[in-house]
PDB file of C-alpha atoms in Angstrom:
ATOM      1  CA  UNK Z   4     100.667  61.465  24.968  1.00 61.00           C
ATOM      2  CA  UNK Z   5     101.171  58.144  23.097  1.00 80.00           C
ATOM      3  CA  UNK Z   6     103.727  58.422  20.343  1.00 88.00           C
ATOM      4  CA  UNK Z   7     101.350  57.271  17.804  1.00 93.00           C
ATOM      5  CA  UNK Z   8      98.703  59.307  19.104  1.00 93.00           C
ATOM      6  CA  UNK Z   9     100.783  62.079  18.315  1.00 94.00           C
ATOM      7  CA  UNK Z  10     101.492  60.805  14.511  1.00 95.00           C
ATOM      8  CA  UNK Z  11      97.661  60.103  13.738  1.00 97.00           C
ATOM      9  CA  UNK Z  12      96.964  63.769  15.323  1.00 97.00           C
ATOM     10  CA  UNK Z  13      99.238  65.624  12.960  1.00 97.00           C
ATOM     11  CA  UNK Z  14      98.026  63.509   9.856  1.00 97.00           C
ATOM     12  CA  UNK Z  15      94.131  64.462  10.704  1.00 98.00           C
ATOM     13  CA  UNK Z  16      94.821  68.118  10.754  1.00 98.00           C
ATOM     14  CA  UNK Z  17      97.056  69.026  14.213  1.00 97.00           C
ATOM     15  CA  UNK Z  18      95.366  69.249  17.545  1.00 97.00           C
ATOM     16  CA  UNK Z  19      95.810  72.404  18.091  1.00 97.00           C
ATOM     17  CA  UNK Z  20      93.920  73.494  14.696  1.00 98.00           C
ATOM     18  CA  UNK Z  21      90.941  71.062  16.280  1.00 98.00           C
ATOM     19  CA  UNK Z  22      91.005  73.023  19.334  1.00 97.00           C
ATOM     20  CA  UNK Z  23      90.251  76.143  17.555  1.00 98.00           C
ATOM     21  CA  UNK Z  24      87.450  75.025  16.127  1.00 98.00           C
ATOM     22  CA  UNK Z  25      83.898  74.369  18.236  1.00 98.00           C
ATOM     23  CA  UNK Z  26      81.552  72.480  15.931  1.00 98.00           C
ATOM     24  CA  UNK Z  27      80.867  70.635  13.022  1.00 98.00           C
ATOM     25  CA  UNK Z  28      77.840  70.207  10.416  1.00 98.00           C
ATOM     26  CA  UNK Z  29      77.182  67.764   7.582  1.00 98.00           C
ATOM     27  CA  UNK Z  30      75.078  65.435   5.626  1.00 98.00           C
ATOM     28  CA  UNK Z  31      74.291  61.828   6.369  1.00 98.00           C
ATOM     29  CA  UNK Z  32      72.731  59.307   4.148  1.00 98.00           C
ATOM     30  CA  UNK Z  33      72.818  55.826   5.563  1.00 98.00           C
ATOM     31  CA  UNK Z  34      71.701  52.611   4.962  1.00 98.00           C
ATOM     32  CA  UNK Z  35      72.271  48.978   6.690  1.00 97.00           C
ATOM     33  CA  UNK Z  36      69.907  46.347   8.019  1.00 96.00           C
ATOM     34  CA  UNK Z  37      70.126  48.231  11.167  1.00 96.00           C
ATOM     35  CA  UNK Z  38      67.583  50.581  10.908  1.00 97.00           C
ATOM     36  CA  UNK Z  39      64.779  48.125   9.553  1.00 97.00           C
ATOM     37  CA  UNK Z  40      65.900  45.548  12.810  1.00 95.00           C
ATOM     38  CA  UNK Z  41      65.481  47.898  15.255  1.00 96.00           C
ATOM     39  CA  UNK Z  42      61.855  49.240  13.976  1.00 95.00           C
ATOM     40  CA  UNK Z  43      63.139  52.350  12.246  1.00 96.00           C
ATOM     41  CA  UNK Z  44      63.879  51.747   8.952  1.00 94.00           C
ATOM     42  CA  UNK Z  45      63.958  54.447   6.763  1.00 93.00           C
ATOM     43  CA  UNK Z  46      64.010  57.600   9.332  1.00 93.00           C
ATOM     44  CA  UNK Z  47      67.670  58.005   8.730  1.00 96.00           C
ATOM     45  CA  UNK Z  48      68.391  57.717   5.481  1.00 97.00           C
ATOM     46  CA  UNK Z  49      69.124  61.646   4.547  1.00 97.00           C
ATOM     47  CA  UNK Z  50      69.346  64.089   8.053  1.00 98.00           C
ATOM     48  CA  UNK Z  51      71.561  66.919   8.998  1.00 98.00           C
ATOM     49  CA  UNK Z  52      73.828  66.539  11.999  1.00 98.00           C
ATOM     50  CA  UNK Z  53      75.290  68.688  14.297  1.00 98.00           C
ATOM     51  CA  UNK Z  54      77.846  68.219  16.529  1.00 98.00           C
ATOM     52  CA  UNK Z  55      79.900  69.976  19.619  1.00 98.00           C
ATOM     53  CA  UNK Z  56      83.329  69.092  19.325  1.00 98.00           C
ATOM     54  CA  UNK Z  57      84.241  69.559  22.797  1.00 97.00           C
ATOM     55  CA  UNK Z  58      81.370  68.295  24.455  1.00 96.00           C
ATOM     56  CA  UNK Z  59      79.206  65.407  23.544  1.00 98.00           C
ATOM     57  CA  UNK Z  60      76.385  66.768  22.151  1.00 98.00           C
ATOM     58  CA  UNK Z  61      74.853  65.907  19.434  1.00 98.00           C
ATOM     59  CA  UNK Z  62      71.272  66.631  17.511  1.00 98.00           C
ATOM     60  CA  UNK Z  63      69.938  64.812  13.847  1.00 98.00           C
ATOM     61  CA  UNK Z  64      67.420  66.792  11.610  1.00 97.00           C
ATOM     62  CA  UNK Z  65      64.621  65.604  11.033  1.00 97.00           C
ATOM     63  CA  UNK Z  66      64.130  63.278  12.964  1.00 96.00           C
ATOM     64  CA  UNK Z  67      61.085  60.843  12.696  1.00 88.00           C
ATOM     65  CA  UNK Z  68      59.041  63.327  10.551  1.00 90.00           C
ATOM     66  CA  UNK Z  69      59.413  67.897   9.257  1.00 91.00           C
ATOM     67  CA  UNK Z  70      60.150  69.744  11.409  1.00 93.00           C
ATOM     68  CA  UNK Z  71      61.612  67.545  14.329  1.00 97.00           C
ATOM     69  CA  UNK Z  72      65.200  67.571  15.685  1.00 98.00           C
ATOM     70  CA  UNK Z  73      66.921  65.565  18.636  1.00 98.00           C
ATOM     71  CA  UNK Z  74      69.150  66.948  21.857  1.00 98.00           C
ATOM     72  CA  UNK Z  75      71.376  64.093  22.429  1.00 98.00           C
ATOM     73  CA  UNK Z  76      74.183  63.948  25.640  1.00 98.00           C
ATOM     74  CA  UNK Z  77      75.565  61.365  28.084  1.00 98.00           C
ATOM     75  CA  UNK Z  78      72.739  62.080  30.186  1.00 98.00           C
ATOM     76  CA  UNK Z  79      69.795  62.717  28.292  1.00 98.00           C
ATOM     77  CA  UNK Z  80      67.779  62.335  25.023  1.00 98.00           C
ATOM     78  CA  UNK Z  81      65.098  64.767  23.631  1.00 98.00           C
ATOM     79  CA  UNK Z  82      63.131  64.659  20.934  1.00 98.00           C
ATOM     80  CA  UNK Z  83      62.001  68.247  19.904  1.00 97.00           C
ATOM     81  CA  UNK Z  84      60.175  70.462  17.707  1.00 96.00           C
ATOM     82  CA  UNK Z  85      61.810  73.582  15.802  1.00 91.00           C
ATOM     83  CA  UNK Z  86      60.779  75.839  18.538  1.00 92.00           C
ATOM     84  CA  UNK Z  87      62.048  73.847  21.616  1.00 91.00           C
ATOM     85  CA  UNK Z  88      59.278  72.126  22.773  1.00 95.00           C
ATOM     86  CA  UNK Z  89      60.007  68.797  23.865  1.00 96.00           C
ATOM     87  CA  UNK Z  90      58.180  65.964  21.977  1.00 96.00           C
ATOM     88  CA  UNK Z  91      59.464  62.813  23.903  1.00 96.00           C
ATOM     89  CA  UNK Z  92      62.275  62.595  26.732  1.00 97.00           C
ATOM     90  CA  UNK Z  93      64.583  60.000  27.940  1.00 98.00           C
ATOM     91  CA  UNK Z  94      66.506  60.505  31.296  1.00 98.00           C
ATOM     92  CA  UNK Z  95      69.345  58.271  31.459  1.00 97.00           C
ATOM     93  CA  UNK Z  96      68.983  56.939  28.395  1.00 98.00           C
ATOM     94  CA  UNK Z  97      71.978  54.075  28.261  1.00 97.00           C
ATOM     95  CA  UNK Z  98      69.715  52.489  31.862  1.00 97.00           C
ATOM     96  CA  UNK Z  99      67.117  51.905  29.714  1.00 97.00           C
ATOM     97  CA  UNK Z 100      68.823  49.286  26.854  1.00 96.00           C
ATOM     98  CA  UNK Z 101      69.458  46.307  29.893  1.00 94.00           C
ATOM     99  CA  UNK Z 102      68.722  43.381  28.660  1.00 92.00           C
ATOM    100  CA  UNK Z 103      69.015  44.307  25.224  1.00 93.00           C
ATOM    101  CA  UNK Z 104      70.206  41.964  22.670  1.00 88.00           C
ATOM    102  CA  UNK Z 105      70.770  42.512  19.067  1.00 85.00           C
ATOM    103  CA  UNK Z 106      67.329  42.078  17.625  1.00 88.00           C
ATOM    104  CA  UNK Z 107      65.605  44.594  20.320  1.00 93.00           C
ATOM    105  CA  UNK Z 108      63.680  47.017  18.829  1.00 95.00           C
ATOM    106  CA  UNK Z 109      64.105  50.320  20.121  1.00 97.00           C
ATOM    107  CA  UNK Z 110      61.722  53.278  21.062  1.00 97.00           C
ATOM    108  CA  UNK Z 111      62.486  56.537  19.419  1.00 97.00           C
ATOM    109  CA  UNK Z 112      64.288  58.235  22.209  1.00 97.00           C
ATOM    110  CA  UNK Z 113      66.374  55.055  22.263  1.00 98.00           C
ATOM    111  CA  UNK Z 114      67.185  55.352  18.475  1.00 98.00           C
ATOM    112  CA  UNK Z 115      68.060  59.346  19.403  1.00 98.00           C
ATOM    113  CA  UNK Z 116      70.446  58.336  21.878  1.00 98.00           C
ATOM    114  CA  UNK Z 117      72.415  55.562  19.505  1.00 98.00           C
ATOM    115  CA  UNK Z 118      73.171  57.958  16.498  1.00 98.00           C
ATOM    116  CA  UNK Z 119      73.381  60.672  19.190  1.00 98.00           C
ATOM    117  CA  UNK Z 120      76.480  59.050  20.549  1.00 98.00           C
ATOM    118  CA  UNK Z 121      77.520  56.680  18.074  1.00 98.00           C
ATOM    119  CA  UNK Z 122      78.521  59.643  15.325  1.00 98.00           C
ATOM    120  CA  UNK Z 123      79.435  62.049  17.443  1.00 98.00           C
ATOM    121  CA  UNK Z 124      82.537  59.263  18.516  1.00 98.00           C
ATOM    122  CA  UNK Z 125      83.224  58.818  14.728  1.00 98.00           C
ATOM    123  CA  UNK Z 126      83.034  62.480  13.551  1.00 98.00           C
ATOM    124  CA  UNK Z 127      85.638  63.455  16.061  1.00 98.00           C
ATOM    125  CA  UNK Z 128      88.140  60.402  15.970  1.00 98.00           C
ATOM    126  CA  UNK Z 129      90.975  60.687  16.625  1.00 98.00           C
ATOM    127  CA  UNK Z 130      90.631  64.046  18.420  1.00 98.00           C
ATOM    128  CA  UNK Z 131      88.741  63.049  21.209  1.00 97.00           C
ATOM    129  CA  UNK Z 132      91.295  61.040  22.308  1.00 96.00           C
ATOM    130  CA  UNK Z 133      93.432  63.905  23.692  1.00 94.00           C
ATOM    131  CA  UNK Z 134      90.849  65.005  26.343  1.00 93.00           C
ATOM    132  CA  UNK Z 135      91.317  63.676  29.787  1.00 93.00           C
ATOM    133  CA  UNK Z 136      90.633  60.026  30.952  1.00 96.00           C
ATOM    134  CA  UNK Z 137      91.919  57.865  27.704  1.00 96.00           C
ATOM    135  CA  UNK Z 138      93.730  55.094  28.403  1.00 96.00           C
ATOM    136  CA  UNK Z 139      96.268  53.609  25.739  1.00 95.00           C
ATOM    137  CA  UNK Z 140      98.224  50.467  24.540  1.00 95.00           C
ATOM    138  CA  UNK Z 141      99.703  49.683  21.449  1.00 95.00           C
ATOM    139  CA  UNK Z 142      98.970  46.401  19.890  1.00 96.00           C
ATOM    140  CA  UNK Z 143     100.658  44.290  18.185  1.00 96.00           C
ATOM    141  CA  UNK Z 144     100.419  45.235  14.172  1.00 97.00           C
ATOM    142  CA  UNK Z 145      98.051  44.040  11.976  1.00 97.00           C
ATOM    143  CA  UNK Z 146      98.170  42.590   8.387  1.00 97.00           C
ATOM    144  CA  UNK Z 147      95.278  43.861   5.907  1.00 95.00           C
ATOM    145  CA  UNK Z 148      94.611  44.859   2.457  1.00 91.00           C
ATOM    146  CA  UNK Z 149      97.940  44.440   1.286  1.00 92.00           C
ATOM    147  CA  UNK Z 150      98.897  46.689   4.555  1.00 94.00           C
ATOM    148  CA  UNK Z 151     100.797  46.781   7.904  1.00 97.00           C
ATOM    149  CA  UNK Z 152      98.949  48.430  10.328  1.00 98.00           C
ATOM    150  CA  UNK Z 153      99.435  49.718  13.589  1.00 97.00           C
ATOM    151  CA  UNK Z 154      97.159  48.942  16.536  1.00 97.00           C
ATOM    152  CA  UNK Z 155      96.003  51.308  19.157  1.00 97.00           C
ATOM    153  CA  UNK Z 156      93.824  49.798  21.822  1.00 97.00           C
ATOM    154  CA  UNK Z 157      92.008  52.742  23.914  1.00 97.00           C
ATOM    155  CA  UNK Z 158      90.300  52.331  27.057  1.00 98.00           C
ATOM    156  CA  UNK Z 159      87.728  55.029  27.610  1.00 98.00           C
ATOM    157  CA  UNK Z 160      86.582  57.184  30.337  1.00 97.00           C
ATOM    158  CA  UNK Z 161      83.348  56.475  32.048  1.00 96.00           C
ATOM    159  CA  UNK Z 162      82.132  60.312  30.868  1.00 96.00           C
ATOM    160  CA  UNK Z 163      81.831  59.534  27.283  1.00 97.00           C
ATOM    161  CA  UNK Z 164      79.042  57.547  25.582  1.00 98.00           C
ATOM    162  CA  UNK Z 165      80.519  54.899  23.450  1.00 98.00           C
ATOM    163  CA  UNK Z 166      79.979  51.344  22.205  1.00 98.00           C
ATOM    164  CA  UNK Z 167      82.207  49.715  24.830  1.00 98.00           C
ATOM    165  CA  UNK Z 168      84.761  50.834  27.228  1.00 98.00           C
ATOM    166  CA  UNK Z 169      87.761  49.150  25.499  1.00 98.00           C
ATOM    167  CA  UNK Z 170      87.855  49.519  21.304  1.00 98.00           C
ATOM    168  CA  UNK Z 171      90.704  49.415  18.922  1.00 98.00           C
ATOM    169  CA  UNK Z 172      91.786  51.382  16.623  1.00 98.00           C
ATOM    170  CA  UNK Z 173      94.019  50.672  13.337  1.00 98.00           C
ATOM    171  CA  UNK Z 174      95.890  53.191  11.531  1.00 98.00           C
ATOM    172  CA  UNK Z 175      97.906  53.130   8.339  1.00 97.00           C
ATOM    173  CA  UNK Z 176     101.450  54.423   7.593  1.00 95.00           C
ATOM    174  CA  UNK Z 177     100.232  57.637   6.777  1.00 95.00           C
ATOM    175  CA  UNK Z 178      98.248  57.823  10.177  1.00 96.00           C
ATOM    176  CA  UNK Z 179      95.305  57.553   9.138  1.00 97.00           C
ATOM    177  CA  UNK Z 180      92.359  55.633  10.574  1.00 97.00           C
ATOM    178  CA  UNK Z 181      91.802  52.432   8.704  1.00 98.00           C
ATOM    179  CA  UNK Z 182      89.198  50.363  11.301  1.00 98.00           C
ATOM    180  CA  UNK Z 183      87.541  50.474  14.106  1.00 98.00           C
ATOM    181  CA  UNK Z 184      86.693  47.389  16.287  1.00 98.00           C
ATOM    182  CA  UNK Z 185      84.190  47.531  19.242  1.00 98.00           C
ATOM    183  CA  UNK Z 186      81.292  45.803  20.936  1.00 97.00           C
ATOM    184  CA  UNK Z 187      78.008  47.293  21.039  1.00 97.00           C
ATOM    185  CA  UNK Z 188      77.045  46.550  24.835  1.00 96.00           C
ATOM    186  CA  UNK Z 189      73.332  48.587  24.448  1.00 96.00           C
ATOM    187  CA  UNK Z 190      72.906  45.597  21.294  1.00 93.00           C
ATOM    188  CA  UNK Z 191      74.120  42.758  23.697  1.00 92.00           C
ATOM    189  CA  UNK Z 192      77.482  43.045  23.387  1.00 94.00           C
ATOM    190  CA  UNK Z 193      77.160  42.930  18.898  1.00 94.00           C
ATOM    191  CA  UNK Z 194      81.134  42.512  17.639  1.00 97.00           C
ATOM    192  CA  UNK Z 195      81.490  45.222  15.186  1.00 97.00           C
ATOM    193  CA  UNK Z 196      84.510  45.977  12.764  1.00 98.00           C
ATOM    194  CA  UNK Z 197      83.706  49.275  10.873  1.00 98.00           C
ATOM    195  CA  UNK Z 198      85.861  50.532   8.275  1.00 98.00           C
ATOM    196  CA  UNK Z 199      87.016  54.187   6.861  1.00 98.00           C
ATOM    197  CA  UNK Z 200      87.317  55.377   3.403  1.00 98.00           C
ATOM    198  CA  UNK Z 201      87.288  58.055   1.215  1.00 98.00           C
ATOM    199  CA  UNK Z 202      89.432  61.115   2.918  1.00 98.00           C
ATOM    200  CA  UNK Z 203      88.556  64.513   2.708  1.00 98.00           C
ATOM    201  CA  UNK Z 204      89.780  68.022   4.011  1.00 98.00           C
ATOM    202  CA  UNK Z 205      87.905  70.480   5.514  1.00 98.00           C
ATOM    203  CA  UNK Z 206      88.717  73.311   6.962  1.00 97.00           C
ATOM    204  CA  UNK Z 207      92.053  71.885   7.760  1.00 97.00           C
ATOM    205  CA  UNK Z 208      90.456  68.351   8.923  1.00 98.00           C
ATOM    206  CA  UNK Z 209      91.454  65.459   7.305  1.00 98.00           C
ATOM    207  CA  UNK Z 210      88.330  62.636   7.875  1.00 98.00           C
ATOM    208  CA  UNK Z 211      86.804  60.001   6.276  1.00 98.00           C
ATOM    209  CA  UNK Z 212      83.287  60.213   4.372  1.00 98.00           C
ATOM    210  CA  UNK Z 213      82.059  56.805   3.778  1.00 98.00           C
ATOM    211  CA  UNK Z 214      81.734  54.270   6.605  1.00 98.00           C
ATOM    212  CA  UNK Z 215      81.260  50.265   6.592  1.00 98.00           C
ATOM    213  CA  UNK Z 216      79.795  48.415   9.663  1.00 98.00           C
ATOM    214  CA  UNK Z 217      79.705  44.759   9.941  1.00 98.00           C
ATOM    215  CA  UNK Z 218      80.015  42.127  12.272  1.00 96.00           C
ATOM    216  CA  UNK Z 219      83.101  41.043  13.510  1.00 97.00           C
ATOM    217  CA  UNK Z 220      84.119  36.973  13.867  1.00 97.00           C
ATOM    218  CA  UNK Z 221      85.929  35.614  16.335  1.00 95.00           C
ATOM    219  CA  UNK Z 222      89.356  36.150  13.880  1.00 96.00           C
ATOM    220  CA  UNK Z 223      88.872  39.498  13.520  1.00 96.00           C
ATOM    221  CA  UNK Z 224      87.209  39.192  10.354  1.00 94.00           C
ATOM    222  CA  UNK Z 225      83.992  39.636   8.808  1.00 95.00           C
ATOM    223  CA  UNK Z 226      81.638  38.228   6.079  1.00 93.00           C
ATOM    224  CA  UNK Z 227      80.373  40.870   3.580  1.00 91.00           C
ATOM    225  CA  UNK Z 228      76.981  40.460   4.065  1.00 94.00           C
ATOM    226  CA  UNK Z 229      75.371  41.502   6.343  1.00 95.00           C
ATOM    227  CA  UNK Z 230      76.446  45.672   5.624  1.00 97.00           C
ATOM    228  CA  UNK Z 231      74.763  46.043   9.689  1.00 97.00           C
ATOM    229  CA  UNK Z 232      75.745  50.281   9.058  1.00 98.00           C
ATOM    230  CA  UNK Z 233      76.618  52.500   6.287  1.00 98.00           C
ATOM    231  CA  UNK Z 234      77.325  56.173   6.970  1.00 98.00           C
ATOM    232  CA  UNK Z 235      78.284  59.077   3.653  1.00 98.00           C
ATOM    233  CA  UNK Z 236      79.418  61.759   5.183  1.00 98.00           C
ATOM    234  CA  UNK Z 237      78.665  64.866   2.624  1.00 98.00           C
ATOM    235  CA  UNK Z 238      78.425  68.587   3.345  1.00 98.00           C
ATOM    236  CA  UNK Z 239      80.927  68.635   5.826  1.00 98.00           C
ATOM    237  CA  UNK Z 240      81.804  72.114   7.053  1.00 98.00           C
ATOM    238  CA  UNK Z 241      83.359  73.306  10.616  1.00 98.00           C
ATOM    239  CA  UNK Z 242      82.717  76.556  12.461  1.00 97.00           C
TER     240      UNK Z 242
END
């Protein structure tokens, strides 16, 4: 494993402590011009998530309107009622963004899949990195906020849904994650730099609970408006 990996696993709570643990619940309230761009403004800004740590799966409550929940994996998403039966379906859901640019709308399976994926890869950073197929490099360090920080590019494996095969990742001294920079290829390729604050604990994980999205420039910086994503994280608890 990557020598750094190993420093940023240890200051998020120890892998093997992760590895004992199978899933995770919280609060979300979110905000950003996102939503409103892609059609769906407003249907996220308080829901319930549930994750699988160990396998992506992921479902939001409610979704849409009382009483409805999604099924989100690599393969597939489902929008459902309380009692399992399938409200709208989306085989192969990533297939269906081509084309896409940033100012797309999307259809509500497609909005499913997105938040499906997209917070199940930041609600178990950096542990997902330690299951087969990640690829690693370490950058060279990066000046911000009055701090040195290290670089990790990562190169992920064509089983996970993410925003782009190759993102990087930059951690303080303490090991913790400080900012995340990817491309959303399902948004047309949309540079993103998305930032971490406010640590918590719980249950022995150490993770962040508010998270900034914006777009990224060509220098690796960003303007402060437009917020594109903002994610509190409340209510955490694992199981």
């Amino acid at each position: 494993m990557n020598a750094l990996l190993k420093q940023v696993l240890k200051a998020h709570g120890g892998l093997q402590h992760w590895k004992s643990l199978n899933k995770l619940t919280a609060h979300l309230s979110q905000g950003g011009i996102l939503w409103p761009l892609k059609g769906h403004g407003g249907k996220l800004d308080e829901v319930d998530v549930s994750i699988e740590l160990h396998r992506q799966w992921t479902s939001h409550s409610p979704f849409g309107a009382a009483g409805r929940r999604t099924s989100v994996t690599p393969q597939h998403a489902i929008i459902e009622t309380a009692d399992d039966t399938v409200v709208e379906s989306l085989p192969s859901p990533r297939d269906s963004f081509a084309g896409f640019g940033l100012e797309t709308q999307w259809s509500e399976p497609q909005l499913a899949y997105f938040v499906g994926y997209a917070i199940w890869n930041y609600l178990t950073l950096p542990f997902a990195f330690a299951e087969p197929g990640f690829e690693f490099e370490e950058l060279m360090s990066w000046q911000e906020g009055g701090e040195s920080l290290r670089r990790l590019k990562v190169r992920y494996p064509d089983s996970i849904a993410t925003h782009s095969r190759e993102q990087t990742f930059y951690f303080a001294e303490d090991g913790k994650l400080r900012r995340h920079d990817y491309d959303v290829d399902i948004s047309g390729g949309t540079p993103a730099v998305h930032y971490f604050h406010d640590y918590g604990t719980f249950d022995g994980i150490s993770m962040p609970t508010r998270h900034l999205i914006y777009v990224r420039d060509a220098d690796l910086g960003h303007q402060p408006e437009p917020l594109v994503v903002s994610i509190g994280v409340s209510q955490i608890k694992f199981s």
